[in-house]
Protein backbone atom coordinates (compact mmCIF):
# COMPACT_ATOMS: atom_id res chain seq x y z
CA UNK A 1 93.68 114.71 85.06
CA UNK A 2 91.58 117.91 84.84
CA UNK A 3 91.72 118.05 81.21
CA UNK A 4 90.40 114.56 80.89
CA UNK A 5 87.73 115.43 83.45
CA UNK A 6 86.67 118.54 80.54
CA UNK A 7 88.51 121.20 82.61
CA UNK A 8 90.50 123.15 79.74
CA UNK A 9 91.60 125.46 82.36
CA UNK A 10 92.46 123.94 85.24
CA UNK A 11 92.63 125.96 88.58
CA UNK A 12 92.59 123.14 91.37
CA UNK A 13 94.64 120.01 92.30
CA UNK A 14 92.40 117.85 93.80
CA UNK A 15 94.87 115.33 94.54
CA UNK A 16 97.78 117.29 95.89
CA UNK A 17 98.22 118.55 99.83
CA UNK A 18 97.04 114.92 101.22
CA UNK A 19 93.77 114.79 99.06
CA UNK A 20 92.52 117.50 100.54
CA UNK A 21 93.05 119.73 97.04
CA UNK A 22 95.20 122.36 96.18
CA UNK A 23 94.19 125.88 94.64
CA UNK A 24 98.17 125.72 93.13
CA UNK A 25 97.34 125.32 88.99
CA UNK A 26 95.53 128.92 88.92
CA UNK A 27 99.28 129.85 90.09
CA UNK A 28 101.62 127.79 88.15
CA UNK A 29 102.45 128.62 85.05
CA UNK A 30 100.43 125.77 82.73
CA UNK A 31 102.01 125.76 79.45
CA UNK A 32 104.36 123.37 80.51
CA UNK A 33 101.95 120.90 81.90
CA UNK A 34 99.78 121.53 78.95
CA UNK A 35 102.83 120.15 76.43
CA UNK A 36 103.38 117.37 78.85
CA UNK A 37 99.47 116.76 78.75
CA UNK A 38 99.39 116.66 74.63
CA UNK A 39 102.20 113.97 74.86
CA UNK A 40 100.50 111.69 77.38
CA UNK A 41 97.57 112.06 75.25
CA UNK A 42 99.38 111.04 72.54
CA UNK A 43 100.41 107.85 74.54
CA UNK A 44 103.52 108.36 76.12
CA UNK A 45 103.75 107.77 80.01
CA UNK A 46 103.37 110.64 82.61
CA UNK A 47 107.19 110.47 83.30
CA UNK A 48 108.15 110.35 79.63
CA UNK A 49 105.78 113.24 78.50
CA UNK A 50 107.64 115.47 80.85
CA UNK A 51 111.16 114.42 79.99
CA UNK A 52 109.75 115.03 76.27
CA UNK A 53 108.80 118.52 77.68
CA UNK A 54 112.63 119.08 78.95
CA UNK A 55 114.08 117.56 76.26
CA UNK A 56 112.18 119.24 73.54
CA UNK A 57 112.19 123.10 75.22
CA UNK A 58 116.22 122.37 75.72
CA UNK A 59 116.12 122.08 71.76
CA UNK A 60 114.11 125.10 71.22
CA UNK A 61 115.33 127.81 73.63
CA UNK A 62 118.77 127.16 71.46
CA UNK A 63 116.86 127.18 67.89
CA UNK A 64 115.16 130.68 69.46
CA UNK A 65 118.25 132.36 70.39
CA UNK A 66 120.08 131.18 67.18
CA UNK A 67 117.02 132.95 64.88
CA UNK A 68 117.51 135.98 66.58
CA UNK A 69 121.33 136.55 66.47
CA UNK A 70 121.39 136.08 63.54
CA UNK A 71 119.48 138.36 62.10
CA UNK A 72 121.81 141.05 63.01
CA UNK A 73 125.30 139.23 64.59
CA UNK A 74 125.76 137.00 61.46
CA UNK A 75 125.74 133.02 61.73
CA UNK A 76 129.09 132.71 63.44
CA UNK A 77 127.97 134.61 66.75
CA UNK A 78 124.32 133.22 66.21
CA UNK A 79 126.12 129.86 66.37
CA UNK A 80 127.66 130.15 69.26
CA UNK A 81 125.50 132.14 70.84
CA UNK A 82 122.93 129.84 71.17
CA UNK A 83 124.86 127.11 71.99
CA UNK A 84 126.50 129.25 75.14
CA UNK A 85 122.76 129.89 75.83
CA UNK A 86 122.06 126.28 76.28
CA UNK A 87 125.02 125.30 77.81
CA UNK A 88 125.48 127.51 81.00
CA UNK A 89 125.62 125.65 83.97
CA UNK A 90 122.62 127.17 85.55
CA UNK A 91 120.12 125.72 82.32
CA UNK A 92 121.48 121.77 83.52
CA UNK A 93 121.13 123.33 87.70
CA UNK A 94 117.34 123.76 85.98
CA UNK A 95 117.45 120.85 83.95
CA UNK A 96 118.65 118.08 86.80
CA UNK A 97 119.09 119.66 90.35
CA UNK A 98 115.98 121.97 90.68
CA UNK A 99 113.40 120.12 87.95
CA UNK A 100 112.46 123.56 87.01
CA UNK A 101 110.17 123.09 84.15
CA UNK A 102 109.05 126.25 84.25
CA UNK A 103 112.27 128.01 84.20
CA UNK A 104 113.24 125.45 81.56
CA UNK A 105 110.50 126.30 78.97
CA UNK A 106 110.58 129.99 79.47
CA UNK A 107 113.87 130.00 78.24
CA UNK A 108 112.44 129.45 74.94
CA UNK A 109 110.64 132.55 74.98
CA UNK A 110 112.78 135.68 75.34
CA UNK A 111 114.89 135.58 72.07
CA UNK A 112 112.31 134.35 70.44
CA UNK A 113 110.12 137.65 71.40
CA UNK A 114 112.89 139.67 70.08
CA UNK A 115 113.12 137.40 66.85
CA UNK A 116 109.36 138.31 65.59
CA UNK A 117 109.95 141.90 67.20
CA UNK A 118 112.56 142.38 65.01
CA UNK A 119 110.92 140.69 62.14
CA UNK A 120 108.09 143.19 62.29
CA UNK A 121 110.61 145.82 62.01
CA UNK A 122 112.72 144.43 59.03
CA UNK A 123 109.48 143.33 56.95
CA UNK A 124 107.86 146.70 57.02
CA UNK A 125 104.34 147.93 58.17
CA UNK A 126 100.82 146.28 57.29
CA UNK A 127 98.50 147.61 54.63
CA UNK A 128 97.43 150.58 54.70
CA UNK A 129 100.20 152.40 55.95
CA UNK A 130 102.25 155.08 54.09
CA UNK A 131 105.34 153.43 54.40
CA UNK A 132 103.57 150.16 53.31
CA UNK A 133 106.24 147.44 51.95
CA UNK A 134 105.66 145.45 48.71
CA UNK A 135 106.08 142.23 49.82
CA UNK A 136 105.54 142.78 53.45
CA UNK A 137 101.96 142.55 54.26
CA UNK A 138 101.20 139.00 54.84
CA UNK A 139 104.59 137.74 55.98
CA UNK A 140 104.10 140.99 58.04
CA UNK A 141 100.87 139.54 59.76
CA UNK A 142 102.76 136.09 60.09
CA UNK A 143 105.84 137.72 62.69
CA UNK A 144 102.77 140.16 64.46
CA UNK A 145 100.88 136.48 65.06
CA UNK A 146 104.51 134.89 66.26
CA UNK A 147 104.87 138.05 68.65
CA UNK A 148 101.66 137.73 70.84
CA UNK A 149 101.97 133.73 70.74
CA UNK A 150 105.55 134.32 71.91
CA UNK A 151 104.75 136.83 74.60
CA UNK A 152 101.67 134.99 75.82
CA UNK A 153 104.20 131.35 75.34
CA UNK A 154 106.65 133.44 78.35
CA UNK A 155 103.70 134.31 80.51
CA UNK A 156 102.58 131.05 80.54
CA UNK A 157 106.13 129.79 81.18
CA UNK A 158 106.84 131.01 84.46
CA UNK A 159 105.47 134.21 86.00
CA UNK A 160 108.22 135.47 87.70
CA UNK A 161 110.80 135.19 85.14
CA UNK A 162 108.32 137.17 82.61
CA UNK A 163 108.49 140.20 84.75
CA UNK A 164 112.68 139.53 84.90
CA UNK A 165 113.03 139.68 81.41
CA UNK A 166 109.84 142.24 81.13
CA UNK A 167 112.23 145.55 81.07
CA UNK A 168 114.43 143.73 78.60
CA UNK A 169 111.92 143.11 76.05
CA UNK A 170 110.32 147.06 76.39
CA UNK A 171 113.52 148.11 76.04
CA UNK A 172 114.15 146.16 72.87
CA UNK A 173 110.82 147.44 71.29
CA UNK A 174 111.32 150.54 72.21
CA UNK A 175 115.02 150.75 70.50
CA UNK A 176 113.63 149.03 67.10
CA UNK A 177 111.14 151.76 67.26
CA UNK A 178 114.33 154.17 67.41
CA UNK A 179 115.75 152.92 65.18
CA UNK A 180 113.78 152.12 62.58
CA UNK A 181 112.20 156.58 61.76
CA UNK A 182 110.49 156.09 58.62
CA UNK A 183 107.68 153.29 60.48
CA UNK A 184 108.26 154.45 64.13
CA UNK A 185 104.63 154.88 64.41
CA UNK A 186 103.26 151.73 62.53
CA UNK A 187 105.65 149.85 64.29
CA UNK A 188 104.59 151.42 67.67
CA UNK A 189 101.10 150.24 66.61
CA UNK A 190 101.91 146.84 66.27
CA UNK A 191 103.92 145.80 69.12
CA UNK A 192 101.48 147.68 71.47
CA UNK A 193 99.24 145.37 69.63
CA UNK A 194 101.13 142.08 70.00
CA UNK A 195 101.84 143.00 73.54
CA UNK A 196 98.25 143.33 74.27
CA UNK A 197 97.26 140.46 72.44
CA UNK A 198 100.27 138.32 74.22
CA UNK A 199 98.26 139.31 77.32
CA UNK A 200 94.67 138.47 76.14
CA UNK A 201 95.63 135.37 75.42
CA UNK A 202 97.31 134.44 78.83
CA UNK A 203 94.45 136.40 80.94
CA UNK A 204 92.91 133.27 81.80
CA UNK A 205 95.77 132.40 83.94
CA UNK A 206 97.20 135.74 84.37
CA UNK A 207 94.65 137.59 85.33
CA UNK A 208 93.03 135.31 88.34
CA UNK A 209 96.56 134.51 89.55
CA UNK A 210 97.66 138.51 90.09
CA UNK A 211 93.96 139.25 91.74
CA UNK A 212 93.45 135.83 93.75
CA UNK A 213 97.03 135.65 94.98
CA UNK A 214 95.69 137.79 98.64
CA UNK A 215 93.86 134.32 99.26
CA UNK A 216 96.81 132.46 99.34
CA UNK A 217 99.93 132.36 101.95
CA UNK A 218 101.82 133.67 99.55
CA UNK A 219 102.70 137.20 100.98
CA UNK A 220 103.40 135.51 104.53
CA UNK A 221 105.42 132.40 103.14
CA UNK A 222 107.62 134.85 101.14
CA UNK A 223 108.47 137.46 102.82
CA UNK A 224 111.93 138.07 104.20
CA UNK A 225 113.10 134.65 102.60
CA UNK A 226 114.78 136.05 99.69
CA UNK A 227 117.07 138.20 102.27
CA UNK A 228 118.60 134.97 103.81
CA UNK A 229 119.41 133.51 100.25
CA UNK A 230 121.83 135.90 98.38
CA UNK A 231 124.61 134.07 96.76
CA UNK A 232 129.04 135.39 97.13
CA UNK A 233 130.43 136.82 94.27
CA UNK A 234 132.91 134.29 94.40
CA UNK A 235 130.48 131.25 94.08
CA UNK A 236 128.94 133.39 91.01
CA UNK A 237 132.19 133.27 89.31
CA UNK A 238 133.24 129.39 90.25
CA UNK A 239 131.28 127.30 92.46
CA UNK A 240 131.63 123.11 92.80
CA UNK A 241 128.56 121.45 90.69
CA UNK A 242 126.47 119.75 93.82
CA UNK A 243 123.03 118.21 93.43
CA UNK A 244 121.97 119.92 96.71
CA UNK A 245 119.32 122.37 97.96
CA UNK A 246 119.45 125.84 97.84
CA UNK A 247 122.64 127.35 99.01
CA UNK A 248 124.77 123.97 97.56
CA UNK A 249 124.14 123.36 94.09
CA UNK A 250 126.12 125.36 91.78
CA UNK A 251 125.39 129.29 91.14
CA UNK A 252 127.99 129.37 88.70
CA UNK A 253 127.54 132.28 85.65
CA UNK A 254 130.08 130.64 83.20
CA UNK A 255 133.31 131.53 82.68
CA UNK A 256 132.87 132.45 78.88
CA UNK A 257 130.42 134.92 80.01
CA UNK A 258 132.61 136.68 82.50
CA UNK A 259 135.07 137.01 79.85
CA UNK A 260 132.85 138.75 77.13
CA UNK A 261 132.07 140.79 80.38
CA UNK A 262 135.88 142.08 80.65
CA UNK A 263 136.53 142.55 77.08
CA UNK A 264 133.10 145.09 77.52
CA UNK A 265 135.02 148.45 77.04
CA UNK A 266 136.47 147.17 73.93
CA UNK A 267 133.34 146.48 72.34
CA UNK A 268 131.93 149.53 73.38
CA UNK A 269 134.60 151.58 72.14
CA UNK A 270 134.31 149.94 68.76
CA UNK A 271 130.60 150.43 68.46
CA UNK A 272 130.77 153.99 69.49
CA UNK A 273 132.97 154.19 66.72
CA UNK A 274 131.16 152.35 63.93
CA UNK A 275 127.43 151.93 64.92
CA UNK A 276 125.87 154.12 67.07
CA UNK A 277 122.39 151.76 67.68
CA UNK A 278 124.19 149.21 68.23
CA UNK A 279 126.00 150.58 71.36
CA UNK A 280 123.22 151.89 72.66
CA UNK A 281 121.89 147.96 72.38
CA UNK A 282 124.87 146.59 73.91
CA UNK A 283 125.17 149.25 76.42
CA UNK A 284 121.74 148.61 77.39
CA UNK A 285 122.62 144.52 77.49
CA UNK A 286 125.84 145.25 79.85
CA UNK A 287 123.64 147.26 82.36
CA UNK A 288 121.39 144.38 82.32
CA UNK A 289 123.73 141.86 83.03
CA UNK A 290 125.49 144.02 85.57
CA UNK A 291 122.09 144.72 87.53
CA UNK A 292 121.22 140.76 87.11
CA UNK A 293 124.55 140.15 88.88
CA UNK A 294 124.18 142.49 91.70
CA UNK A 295 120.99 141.92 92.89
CA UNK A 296 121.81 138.21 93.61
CA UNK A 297 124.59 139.89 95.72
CA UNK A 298 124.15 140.54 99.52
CA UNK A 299 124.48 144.19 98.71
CA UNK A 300 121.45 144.51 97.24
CA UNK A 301 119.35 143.75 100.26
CA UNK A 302 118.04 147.61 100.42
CA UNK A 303 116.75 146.84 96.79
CA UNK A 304 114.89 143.76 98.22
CA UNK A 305 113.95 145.62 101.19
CA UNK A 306 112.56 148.78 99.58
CA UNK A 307 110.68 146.78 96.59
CA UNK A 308 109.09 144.07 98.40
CA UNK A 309 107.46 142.42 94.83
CA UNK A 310 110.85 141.19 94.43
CA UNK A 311 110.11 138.97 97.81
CA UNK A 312 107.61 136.61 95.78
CA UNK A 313 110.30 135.72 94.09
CA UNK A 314 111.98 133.75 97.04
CA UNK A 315 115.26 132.98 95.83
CA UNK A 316 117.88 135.83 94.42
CA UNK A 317 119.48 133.51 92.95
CA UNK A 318 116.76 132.83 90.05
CA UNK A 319 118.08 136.41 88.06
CA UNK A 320 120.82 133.65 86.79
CA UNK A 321 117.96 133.02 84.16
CA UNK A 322 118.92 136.76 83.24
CA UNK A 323 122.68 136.33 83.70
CA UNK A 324 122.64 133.80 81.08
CA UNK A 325 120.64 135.40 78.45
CA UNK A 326 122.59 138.84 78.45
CA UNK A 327 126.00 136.72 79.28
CA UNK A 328 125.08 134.69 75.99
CA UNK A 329 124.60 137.80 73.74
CA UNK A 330 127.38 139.97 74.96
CA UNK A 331 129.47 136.53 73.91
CA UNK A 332 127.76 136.86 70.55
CA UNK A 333 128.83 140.52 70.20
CA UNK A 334 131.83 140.15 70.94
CA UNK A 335 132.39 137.12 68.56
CA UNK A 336 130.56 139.47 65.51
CA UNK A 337 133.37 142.33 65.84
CA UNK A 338 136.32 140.41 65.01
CA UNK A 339 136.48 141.19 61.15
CA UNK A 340 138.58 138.61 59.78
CA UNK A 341 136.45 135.54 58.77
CA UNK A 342 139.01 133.00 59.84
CA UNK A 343 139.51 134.52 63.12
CA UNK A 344 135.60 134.70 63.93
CA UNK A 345 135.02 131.29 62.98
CA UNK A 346 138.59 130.18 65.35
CA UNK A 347 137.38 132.35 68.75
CA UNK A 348 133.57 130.69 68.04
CA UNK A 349 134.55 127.21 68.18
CA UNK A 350 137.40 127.71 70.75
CA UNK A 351 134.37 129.32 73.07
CA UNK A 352 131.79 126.45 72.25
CA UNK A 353 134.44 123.63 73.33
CA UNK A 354 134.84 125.66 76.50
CA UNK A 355 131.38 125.37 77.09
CA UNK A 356 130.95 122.15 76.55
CA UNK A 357 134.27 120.43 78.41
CA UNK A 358 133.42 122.68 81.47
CA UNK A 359 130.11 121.64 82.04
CA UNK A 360 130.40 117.83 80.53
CA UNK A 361 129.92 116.52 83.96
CA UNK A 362 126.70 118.40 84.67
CA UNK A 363 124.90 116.36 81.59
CA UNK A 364 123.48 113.89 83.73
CA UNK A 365 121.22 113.61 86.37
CA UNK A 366 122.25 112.17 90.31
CA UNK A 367 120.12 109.02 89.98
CA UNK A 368 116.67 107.87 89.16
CA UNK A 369 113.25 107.09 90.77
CA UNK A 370 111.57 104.27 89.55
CA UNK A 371 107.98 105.08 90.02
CA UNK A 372 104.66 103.23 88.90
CA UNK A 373 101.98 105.89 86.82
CA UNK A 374 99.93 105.28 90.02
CA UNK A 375 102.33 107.11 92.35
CA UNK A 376 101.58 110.79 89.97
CA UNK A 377 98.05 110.03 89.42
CA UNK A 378 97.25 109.18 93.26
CA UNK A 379 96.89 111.41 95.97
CA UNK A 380 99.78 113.24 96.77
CA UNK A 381 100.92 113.47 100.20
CA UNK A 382 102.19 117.12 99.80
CA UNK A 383 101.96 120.16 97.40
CA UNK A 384 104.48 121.11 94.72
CA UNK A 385 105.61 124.59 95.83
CA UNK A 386 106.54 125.28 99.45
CA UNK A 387 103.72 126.24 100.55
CA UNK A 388 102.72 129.87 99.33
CA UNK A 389 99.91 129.25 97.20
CA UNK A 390 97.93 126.83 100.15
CA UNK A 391 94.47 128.61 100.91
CA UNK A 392 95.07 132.14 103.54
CA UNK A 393 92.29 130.35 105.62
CA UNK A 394 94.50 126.77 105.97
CA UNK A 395 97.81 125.71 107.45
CA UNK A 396 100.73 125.14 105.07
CA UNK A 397 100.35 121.56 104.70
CA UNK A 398 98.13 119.29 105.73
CA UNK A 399 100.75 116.76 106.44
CA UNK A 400 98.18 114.13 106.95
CA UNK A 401 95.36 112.26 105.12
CA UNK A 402 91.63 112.52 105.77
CA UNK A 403 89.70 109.80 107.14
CA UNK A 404 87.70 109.75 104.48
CA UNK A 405 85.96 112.77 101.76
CA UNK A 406 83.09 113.70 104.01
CA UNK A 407 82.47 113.40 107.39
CA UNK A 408 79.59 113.86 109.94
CA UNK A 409 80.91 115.81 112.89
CA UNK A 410 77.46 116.77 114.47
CA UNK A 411 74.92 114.38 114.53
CA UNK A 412 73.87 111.24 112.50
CA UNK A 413 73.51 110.71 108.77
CA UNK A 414 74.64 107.71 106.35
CA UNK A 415 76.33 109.20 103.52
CA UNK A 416 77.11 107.17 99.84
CA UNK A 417 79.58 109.13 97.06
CA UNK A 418 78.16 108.66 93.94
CA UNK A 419 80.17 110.41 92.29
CA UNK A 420 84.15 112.33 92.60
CA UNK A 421 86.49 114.38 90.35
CA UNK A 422 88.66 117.32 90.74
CA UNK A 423 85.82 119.85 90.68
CA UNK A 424 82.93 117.49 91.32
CA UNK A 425 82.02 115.61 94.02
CA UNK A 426 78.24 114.26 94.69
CA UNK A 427 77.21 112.70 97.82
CA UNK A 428 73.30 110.87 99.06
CA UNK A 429 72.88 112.07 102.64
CA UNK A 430 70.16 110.43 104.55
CA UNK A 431 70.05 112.16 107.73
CA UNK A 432 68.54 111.18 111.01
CA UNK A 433 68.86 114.99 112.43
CA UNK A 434 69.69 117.68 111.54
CA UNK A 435 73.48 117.31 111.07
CA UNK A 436 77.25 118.94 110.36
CA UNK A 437 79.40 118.17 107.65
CA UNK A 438 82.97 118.22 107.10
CA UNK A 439 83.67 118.23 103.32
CA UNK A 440 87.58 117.14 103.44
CA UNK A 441 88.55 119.70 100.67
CA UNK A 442 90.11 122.99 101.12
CA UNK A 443 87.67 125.79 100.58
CA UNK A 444 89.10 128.82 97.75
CA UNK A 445 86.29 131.02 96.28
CA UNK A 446 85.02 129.03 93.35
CA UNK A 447 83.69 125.73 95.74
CA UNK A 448 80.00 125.69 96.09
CA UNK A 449 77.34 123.87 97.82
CA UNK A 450 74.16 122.53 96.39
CA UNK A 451 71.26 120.67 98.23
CA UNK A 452 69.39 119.38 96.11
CA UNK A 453 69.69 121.68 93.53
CA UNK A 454 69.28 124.87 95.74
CA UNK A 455 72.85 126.90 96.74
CA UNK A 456 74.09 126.44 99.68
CA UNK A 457 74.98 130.11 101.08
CA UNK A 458 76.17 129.66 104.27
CA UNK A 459 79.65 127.64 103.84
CA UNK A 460 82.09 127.69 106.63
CA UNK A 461 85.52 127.55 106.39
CA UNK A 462 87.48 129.84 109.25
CA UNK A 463 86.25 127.26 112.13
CA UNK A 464 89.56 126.92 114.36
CA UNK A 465 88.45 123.23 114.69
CA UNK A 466 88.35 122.33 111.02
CA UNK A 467 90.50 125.40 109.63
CA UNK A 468 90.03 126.07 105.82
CA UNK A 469 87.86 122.76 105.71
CA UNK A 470 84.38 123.28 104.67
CA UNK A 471 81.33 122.66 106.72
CA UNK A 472 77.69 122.90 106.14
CA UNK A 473 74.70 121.74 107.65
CA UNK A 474 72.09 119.30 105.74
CA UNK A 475 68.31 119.25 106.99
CA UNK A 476 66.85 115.68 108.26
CA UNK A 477 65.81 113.53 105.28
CA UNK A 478 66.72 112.24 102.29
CA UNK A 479 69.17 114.88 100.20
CA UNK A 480 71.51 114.74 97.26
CA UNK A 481 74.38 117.45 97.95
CA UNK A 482 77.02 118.99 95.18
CA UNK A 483 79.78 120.49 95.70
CA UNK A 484 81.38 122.13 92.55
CA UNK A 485 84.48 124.38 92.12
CA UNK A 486 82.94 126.97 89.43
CA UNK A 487 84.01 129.81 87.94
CA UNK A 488 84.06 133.13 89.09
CA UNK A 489 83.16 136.73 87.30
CA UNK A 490 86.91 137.38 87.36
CA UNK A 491 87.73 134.09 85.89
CA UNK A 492 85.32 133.70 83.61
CA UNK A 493 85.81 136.97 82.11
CA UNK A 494 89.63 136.64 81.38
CA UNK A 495 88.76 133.10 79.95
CA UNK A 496 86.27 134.94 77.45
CA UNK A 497 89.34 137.31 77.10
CA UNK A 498 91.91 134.46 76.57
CA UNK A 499 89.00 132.68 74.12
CA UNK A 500 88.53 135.83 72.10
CA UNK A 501 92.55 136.78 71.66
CA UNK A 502 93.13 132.81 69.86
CA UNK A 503 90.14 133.45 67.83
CA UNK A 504 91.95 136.81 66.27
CA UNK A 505 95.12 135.30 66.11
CA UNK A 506 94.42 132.55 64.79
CA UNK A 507 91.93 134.12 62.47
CA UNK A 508 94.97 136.59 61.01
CA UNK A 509 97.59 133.29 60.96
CA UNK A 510 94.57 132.00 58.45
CA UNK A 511 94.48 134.46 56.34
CA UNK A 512 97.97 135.09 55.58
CA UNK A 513 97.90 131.23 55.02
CA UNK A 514 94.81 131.81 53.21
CA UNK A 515 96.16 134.41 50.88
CA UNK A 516 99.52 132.62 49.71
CA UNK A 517 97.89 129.34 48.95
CA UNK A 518 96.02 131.57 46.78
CA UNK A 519 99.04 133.19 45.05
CA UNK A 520 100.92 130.07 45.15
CA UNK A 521 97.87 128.43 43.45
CA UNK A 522 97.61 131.33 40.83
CA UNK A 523 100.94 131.42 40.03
């Protein structure tokens, strides 16, 4: 709706929380609403533009992971790899208990960070450098482009499982770096580069929803939740599939994943032996998945206690995200160290039917809700989180609709709507008095009132009687009044941020593109 309204980065919901508008799309994460946006565009219905969304990021988070693995595991353990990746049972608890679009797209992103990261590494350094490679200067420029897309792709995906797999993806630069002495410092170069540029071009959401966050409920709706939600050990290892809430659907980590956890010590005892880096990798990757495990564990609680960020993100039981990934390549590992062919290829498929007859009956969803396009392009009558990003100055929810978009409550005035969008409402008063209105839209810095044409500078929102609403008074007379949710300094600047990272992306993706039609044409 915003995007058809010309709002290419949209920051409020103005049909969510009753109709009274919701500041909650400068704190999703929008790449996921942006695919589902392109599709409807395209002419599919809302419904089936999101399924597209599901279906096509189920696809691609298993394409990512296969790239990656195997680029150094071989096809065998890339195989499988991605296909244990895709078919844990906490990617179908995302797909058709929780609806987590978010967490479902992100998945995408994480091995396919590590993919170009390692790309960068293999191809060689840009132009210029002293260890310059002979044919690895544009492809080169192609994998730096894929990085920051890639990294900006998982910010955009969902913001808490960035900073989950965050220490993960440092890590991995930093070991390629290691490992790779004769371009440590190029290489250092350009993934500081990519990283940065990842960032740019995600500060328009990024940026405004780390700064604008202490305007929202947030801190008060999250805090001390996550302490009543850690999961048994027991239910991590087997737990019943359920389409319930939090606390009954299945927290399960896979059984083929426990198992590449047990046969650990071998593995590391065999890489100690034959490949240094690569022990230090899968070392690394068996901490990880350890420390994903425990802190969805009730012992952890002095973890959540002492670092309260990890309150925001509610639920414990969302570092299965990270269980999965590391469960998927210590599988994949273990799979590549089995030297005869036959063998490999044997233990692979074996694993892959596991995964697939164990979780055959979680391919489904519970049932279906046959909904008109109306119902999702309507008013709303709630919001689509539970609560934390409503307005500091509001209640949670509304839980009721207005009367109507403006109201008088002091005084006497007609009033006609000439014109409402999400951003943009415009409104004739003809007062008798002087009088008090009640716009029937949350106020969030960003909403503005104009009488005719001059700012209104007095807005009032923290009246116990019409909490977070916003009132104003309009003079007697005749008076057209705006009001407009505009940009801010801090908004506007990581747009201009966001803008100017595409343009240099894209302008090095046409280049390289630019210089091998050239050489293709020439030779």
């Amino acid at each position: 709706q915003s995007l058809s309204e010309g709002n290419l980065m949209p920051r409020w919901a103005g049909n969510l929380n009753w109709g009274y508008g919701h500041p909650i799309l400068m704190f999703l994460y929008p790449l996921p609403s942006y695919a589902a946006s392109l599709f409807h565009f395209l002419g599919f219905s809302l419904v089936d533009s999101v399924k597209l969304v599901f279906a096509l990021a189920f696809i691609a988070s298993g394409v990512a992971m296969y790239l990656w693995l195997r680029e150094f595991l071989g096809e065998h353990s890339a195989i499988a790899g991605s296909i244990l990746y895709n078919f844990a049972p906490y990617r179908f608890v995302d797909l058709y208990v929780r609806g987590a679009i978010g967490e479902h797209v992100a998945f995408i992103f994480p091995p396919l960070i590590c993919y170009f990261l390692l790309k960068l590494s293999t191809v060689g350094p840009p132009r210029g450098s002293p260890y310059e490679h002979p044919r690895g200067v544009f492809i080169n420029r192609f994998y730096f482009a894929g990085a920051c897309l890639s990294i900006a792709g998982l910010i955009l995906s969902h913001n808490a499982l960035t900073l989950m797999f965050l220490p993960f993806i440092i890590f991995y630069a930093l070991y390629l770096v290691w490992v790779n002495k004769k371009t440590r410092v190029s290489l250092m170069y350009q993934y500081i580069g990519s990283f940065f540029l990842g960032i740019g071009l995600s500060s328009f959401f990024l940026l405004p929803a780390f700064e604008e966050g202490k305007y929202t409920l947030r801190d008060i709706v999250t805090r001390g939740v996550a302490l009543g939600r850690f999961v048994d050990f027991k239910n991590l290892v087997s737990s019943p599939w359920n389409f319930g809430q939090t606390g009954q659907f299945s927290v399960e980590v896979g059984f083929i994943f426990w198992a590449a956890f047990l046969s650990s010590p071998f593995v590391l005892y065999k890489l100690w032996k034959n490949n240094k880096h690569g022990f230090a990798f899968y070392a690394f990757l068996l901490f990880y998945f350890v420390t994903s495990i425990f802190i969805m564990l009730p012992e952890s609680k002095f973890v959540w206690q002492n670092i309260t960020t990890l309150q925001k993100f509610q639920f414990p039981w969302r570092f299965l995200s990270v269980s999965v990934f590391a469960g998927a390549i210590l599988t994949a590992y273990s799979i590549s160290l089995i030297t005869n062919k036959n063998v490999r290829i044997i233990v692979a498929i074996v694993m892959i039917a596991f995964a697939l007859i164990s979780t055959r009956n979680f391919w489904q969803p519970k049932d279906y809700l046959m909904k008109s396009e109306s119902f999702y392009s309507g008013v709303y009558d709630g919001t689509t989180d539970t609560g934390e990003s409503s307005p500091i100055w509001s209640v949670r929810f509304m839980e009721r609709r207005p009367k109507a978009h403006v109201e008088v409550i002091k005084g006497k005035a007609s009033i006609q709507e000439t014109l409402r969008n999400s951003t943009h409402h415009v409104y004739e008063i003809n007062a008798s008095s002087k009088v008090r209105i009640r716009e029937n839209t949350l106020y969030f810095p960003g909403w503005r009132v104009y009488i005719d044409g001059k700012r209104y500078q007095d807005i009032q929102f923290q009246d116990p009687m019409n909490r977070g609403l916003m009132t104003f008074y309009v003079p007697l007379g005749q008076h057209t009044v705006d009001v407009k949710f505009a940009e801010n300094r801090l908004r506007t600047i990581s747009n201009y941020f966001s803008i100017a990272s595409l343009a240099l992306v894209f302008g090095i993706l046409f280049k390289t593109y630019k210089h091998l039609r050239s050489k293709f044409l020439i030779n």
